[in-house]
Short mmCIF file of C-alpha atoms in Angstrom, two decimals:
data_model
loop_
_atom_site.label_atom_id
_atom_site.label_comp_id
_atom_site.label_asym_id
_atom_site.label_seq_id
_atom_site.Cartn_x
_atom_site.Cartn_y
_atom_site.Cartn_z
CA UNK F 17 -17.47 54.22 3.82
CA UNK F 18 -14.94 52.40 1.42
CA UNK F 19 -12.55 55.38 1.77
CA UNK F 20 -12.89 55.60 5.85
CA UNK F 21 -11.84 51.73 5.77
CA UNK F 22 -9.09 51.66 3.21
CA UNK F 23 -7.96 54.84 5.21
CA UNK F 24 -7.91 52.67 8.56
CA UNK F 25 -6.19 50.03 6.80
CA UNK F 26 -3.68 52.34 5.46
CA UNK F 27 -3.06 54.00 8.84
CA UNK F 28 -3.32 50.11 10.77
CA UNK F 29 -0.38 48.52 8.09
CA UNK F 30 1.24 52.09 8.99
CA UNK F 31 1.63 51.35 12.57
CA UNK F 32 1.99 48.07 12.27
CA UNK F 33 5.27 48.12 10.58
CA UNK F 34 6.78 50.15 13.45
CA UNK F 35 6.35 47.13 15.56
CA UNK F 36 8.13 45.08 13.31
CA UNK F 37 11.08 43.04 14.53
CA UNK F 38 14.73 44.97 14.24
CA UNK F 39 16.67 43.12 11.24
CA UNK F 40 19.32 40.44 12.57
CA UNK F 41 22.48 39.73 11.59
CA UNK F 42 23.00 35.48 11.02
CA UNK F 43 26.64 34.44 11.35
CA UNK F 44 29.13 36.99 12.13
CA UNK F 45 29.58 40.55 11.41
CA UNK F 46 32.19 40.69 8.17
CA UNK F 47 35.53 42.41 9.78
CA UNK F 48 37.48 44.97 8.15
CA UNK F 49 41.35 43.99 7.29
CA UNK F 50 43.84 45.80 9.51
CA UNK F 51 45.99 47.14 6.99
CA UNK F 52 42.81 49.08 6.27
CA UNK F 53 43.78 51.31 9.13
CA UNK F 54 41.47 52.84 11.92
CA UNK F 55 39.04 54.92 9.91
CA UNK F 56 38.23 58.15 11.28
CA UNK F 57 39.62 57.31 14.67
CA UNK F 58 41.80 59.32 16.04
CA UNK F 59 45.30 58.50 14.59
CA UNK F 60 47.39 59.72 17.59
CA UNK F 61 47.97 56.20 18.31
CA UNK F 62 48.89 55.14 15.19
CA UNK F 63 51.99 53.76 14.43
CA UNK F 64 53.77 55.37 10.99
CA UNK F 65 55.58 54.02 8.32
CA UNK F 66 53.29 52.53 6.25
CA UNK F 67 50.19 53.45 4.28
CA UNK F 68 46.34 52.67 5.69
CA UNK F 69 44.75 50.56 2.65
CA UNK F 70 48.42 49.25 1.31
CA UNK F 71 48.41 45.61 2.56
CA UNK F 72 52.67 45.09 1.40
CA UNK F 73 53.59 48.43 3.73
CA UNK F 74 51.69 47.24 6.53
CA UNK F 75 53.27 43.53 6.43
CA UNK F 76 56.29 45.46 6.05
CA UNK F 77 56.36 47.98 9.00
CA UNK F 78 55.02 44.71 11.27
CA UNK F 79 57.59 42.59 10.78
CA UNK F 80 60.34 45.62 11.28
CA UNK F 81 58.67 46.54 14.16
CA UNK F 82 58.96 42.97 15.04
CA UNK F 83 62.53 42.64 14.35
CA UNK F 84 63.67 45.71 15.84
CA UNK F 85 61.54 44.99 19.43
CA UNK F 86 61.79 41.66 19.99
CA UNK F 87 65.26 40.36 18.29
CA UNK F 88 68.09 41.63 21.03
CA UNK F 89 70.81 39.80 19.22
CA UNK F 90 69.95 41.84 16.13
CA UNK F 91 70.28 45.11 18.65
CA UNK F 92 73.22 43.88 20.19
CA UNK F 93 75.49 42.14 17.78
CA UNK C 15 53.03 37.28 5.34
CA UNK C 16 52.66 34.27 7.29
CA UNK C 17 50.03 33.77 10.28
CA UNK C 18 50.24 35.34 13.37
CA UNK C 19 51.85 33.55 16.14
CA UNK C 20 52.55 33.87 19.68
CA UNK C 21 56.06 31.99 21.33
CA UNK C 22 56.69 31.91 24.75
CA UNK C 23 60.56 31.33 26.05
CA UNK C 24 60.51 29.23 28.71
CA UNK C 25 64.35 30.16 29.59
CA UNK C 26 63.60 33.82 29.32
CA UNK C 27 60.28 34.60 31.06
CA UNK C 28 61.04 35.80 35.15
CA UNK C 29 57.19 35.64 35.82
CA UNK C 30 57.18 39.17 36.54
CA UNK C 31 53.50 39.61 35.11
CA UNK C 32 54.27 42.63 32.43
CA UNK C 33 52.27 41.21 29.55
CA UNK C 34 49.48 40.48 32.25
CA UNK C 35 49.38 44.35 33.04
CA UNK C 36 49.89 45.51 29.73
CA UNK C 37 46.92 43.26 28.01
CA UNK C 38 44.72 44.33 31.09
CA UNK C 39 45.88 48.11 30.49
CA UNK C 40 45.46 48.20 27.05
CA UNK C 41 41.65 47.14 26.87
CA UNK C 42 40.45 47.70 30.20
CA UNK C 43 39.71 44.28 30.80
CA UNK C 44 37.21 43.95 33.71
CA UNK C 45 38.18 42.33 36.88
CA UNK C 46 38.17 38.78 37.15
CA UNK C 47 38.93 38.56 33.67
CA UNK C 48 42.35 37.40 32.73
CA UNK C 49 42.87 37.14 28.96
CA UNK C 50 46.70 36.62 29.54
CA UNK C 51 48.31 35.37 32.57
CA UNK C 52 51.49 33.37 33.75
CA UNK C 53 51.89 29.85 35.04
CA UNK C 54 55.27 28.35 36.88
CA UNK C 55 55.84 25.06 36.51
CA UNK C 56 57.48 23.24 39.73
CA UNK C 57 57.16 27.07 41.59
CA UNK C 58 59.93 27.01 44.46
CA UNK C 59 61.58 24.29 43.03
CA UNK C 60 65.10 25.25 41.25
CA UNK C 61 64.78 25.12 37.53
CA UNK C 62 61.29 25.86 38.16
CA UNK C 63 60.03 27.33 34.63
CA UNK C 64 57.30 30.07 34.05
CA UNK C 65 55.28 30.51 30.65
CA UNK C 66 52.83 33.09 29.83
CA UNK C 67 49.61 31.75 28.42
CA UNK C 68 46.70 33.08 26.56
CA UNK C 69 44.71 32.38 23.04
CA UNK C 70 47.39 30.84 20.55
CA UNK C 71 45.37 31.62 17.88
CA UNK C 72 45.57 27.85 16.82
CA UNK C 73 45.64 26.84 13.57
CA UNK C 74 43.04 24.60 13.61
CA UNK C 75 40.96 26.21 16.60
CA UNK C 76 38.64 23.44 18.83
CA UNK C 77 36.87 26.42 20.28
CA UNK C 78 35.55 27.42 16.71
CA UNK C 79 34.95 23.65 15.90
CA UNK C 80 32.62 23.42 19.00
CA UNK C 81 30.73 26.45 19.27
CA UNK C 82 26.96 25.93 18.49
CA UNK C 83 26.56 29.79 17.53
CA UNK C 84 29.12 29.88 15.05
CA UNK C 85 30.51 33.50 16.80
CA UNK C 86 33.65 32.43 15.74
CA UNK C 87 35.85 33.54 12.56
CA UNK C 88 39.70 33.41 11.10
CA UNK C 89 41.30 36.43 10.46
CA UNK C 90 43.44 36.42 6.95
CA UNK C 91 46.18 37.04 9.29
CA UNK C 92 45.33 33.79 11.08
CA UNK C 93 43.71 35.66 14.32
CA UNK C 94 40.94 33.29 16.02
CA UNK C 95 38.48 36.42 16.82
CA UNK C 96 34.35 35.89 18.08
CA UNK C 97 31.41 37.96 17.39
CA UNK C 98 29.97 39.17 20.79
CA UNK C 99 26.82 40.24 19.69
CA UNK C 100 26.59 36.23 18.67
CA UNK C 101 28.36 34.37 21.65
CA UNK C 102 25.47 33.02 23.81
CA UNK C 103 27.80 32.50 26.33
CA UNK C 104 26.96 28.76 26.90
CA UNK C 105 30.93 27.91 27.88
CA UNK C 106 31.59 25.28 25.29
CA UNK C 107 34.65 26.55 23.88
CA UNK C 108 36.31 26.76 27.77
CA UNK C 109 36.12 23.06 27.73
CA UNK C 110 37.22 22.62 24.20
CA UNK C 111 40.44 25.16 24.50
CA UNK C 112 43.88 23.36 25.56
CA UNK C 113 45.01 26.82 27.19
CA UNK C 114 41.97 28.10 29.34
CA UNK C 115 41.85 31.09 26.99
CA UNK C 116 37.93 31.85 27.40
CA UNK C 117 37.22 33.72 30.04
CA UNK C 118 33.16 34.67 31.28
CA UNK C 119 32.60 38.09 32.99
CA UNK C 120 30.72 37.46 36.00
CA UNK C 121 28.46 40.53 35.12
CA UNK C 122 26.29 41.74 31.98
CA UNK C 123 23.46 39.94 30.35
CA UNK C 124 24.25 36.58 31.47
CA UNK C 125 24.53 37.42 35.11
CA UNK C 126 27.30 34.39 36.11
CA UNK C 127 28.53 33.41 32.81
CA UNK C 128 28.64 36.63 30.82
CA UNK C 129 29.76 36.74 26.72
CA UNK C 130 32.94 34.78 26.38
CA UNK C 131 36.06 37.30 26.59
CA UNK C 132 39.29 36.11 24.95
CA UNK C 133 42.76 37.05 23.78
CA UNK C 134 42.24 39.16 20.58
CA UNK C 135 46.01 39.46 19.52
CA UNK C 136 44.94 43.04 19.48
CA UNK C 137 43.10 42.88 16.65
CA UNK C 138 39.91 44.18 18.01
CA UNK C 139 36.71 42.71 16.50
CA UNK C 140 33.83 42.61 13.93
CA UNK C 141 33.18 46.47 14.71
CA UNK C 142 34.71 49.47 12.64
CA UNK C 143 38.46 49.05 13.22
CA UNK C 144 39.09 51.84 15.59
CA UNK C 145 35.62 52.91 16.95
CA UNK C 146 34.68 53.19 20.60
CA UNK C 147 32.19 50.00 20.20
CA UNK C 148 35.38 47.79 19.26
CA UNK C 149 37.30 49.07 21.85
CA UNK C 150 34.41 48.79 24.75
CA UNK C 151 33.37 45.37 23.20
CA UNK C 152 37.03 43.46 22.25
CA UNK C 153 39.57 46.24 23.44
CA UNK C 154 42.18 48.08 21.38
CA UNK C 155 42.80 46.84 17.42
CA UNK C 156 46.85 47.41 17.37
CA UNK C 157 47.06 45.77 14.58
CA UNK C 158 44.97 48.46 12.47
CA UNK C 159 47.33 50.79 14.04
CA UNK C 160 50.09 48.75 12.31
CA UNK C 161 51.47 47.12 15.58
CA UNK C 162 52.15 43.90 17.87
CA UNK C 163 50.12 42.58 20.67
CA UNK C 164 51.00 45.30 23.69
CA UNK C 165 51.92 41.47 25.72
CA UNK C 166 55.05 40.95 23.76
CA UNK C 167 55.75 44.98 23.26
CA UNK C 168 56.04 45.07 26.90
CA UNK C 169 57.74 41.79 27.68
CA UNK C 170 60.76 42.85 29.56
CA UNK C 171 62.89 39.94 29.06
CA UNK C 172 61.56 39.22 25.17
CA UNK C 173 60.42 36.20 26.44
CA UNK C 174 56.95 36.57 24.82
CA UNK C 175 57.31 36.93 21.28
CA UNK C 176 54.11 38.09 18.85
CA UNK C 177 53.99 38.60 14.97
CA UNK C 178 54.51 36.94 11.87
CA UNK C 179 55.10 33.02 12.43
CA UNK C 180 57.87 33.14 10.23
CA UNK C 181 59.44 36.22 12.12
CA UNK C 182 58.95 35.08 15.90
CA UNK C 183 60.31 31.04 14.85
CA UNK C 184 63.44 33.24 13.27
CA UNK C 185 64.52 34.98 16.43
CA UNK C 186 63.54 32.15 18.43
CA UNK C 187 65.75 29.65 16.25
CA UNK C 188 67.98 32.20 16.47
CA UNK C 189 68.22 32.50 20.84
CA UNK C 190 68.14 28.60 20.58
CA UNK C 191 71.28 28.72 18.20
CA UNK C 192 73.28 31.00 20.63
CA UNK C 193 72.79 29.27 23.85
CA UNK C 194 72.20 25.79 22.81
CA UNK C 195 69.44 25.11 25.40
CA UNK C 196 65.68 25.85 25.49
CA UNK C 197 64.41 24.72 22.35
CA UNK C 198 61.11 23.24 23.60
CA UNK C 199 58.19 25.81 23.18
CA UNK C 200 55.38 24.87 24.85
CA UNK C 201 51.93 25.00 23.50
CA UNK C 202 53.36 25.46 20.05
CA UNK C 203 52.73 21.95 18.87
CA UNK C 204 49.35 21.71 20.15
CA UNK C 205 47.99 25.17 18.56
CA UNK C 206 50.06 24.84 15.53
CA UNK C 207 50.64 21.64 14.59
CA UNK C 208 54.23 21.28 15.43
CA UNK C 209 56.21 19.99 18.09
CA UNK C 210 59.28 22.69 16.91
CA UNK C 211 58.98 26.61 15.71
CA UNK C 212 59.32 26.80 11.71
CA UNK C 213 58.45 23.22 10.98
CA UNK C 214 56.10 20.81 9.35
CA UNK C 215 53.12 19.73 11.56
CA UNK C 216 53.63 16.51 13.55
CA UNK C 217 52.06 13.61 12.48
CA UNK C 218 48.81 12.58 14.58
CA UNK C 219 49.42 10.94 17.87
CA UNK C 220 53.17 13.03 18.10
CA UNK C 221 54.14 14.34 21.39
CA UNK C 222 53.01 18.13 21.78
#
């Protein structure tokens, strides 16, 4: 008889915990750096010159690119 | 490096609506949602003046400083970014922002008022830099993929500039230098603190 309840018990705290609420994040979700790079994405997008994890080279390539797209007078003088 | 800024050239931009397109383009933003867009000032008058407005990623953001969620962080690159899965979409931080940068999709899970949506400097969001639930939740993360908001990028005339504060108020001082007009930036002041590119804050109660 003991067995046949602790066995129901054991099967009811069983099925139980599927109901169980899904865990919940509080605050925000921590964001990864962007000179980390894209992961596994694809990297077809992915502009070169400077190395996914290396915080300098990607500081770097953004303010070249930022010098060589937006400053005309650099371009044209 | 220094935060990221936006600067918008009064005496450059033609209104043609380029950075519009390209933000929309470049995340799919649904209709009726306009993270970026362009407002004349006197239109049809001469010397009429157009800027191109979105987030300015302020320095000290109101919308972050109001929102009862807390969906709101910094970036270390200065980026004013929101968690989604957080935003209760109760509209707090449309009333707090100086630039109408929120924007509320008219459909998902709040019917009317949906999850805010706002300028992400394309940065993406608090997913996995580069997944498909970044890019269908914030749009693309260019700056993972090492460059500038596609806005500026495509800005035909350079009005609108994007990048490094110290960078943008260089070539900016720079155009000012060479034509000796056009120094005023507008919103600049009131996002960053000061009423000219490159300089200290203005003390409280100074002129945008």
């Amino acid at each position: 008889m003991s067995k046949t309840l602790l066995s129901v018990a054991l099967l009811a705290s069983l099925g139980l915990s599927a109901c169980m609420e899904k865990p919940q994040i509080s605050g925000t979700k921590s964001d990864a750096a962007p000179f980390t790079g894209t992961g596994n994405a694809p990297t077809a997008f992915v502009n070169g010159g400077w190395k996914a994890g290396d915080k300098t080279s990607w500081e770097q390539a953004l303010r070249a690119r930022a010098q060589d797209g937006q400053n005309d007078y650099a371009k044209s003088n | 490096m220094a935060r990221m800024k936006f600067i918008c050239d009064a005496e450059r931009c033609i209104e043609c609506n380029g950075c519009v397109t390209a933000c929309k383009n470049e995340h799919e933003v649904p209709w009726g949602v306009n993270r970026r867009r362009v407002v004349t000032l006197n239109d049809g008058v001469p010397g009429e003046k157009s800027i191109s407005v979105a987030c300015m990623h302020c320095s000290d953001a109101p919308c972050m400083a109001v929102c009862p969620v807390n969906c709101f962080y910094k970036t270390d690159e200065g980026v004013v970014l929101h968690d989604k899965d957080v935003c209760i979409g109760c509209g707090y931080c449309s009333y707090a922002c100086p630039f109408g940068a929120p924007q509320f999709p008219a459909q998902g899970t709040f019917g009317v008022r949906g999850k805010m949506d706002k300028c992400t400097f394309c940065a993406g969001g608090p997913e996995a830099n580069g997944s498909q639930a970044e890019f269908e939740k914030y749009g693309r993360n260019r700056l993972a993929e090492g460059k500038l908001p596609a806005c500026a990028e495509m800005c035909s005339t350079k009005a609108l500039l994007a990048g490094d504060g110290d960078v943008v108020a260089d070539i900016f001082r720079n155009r000012v230098l060479k034509r000796d007009k056009g120094a005023e930036v507008w919103g600049w002041g009131t996002a960053y603190g000061s009423s000219k590119p490159g300089q200290a804050p203005a003390k409280q109660g100074g002129k945008s």
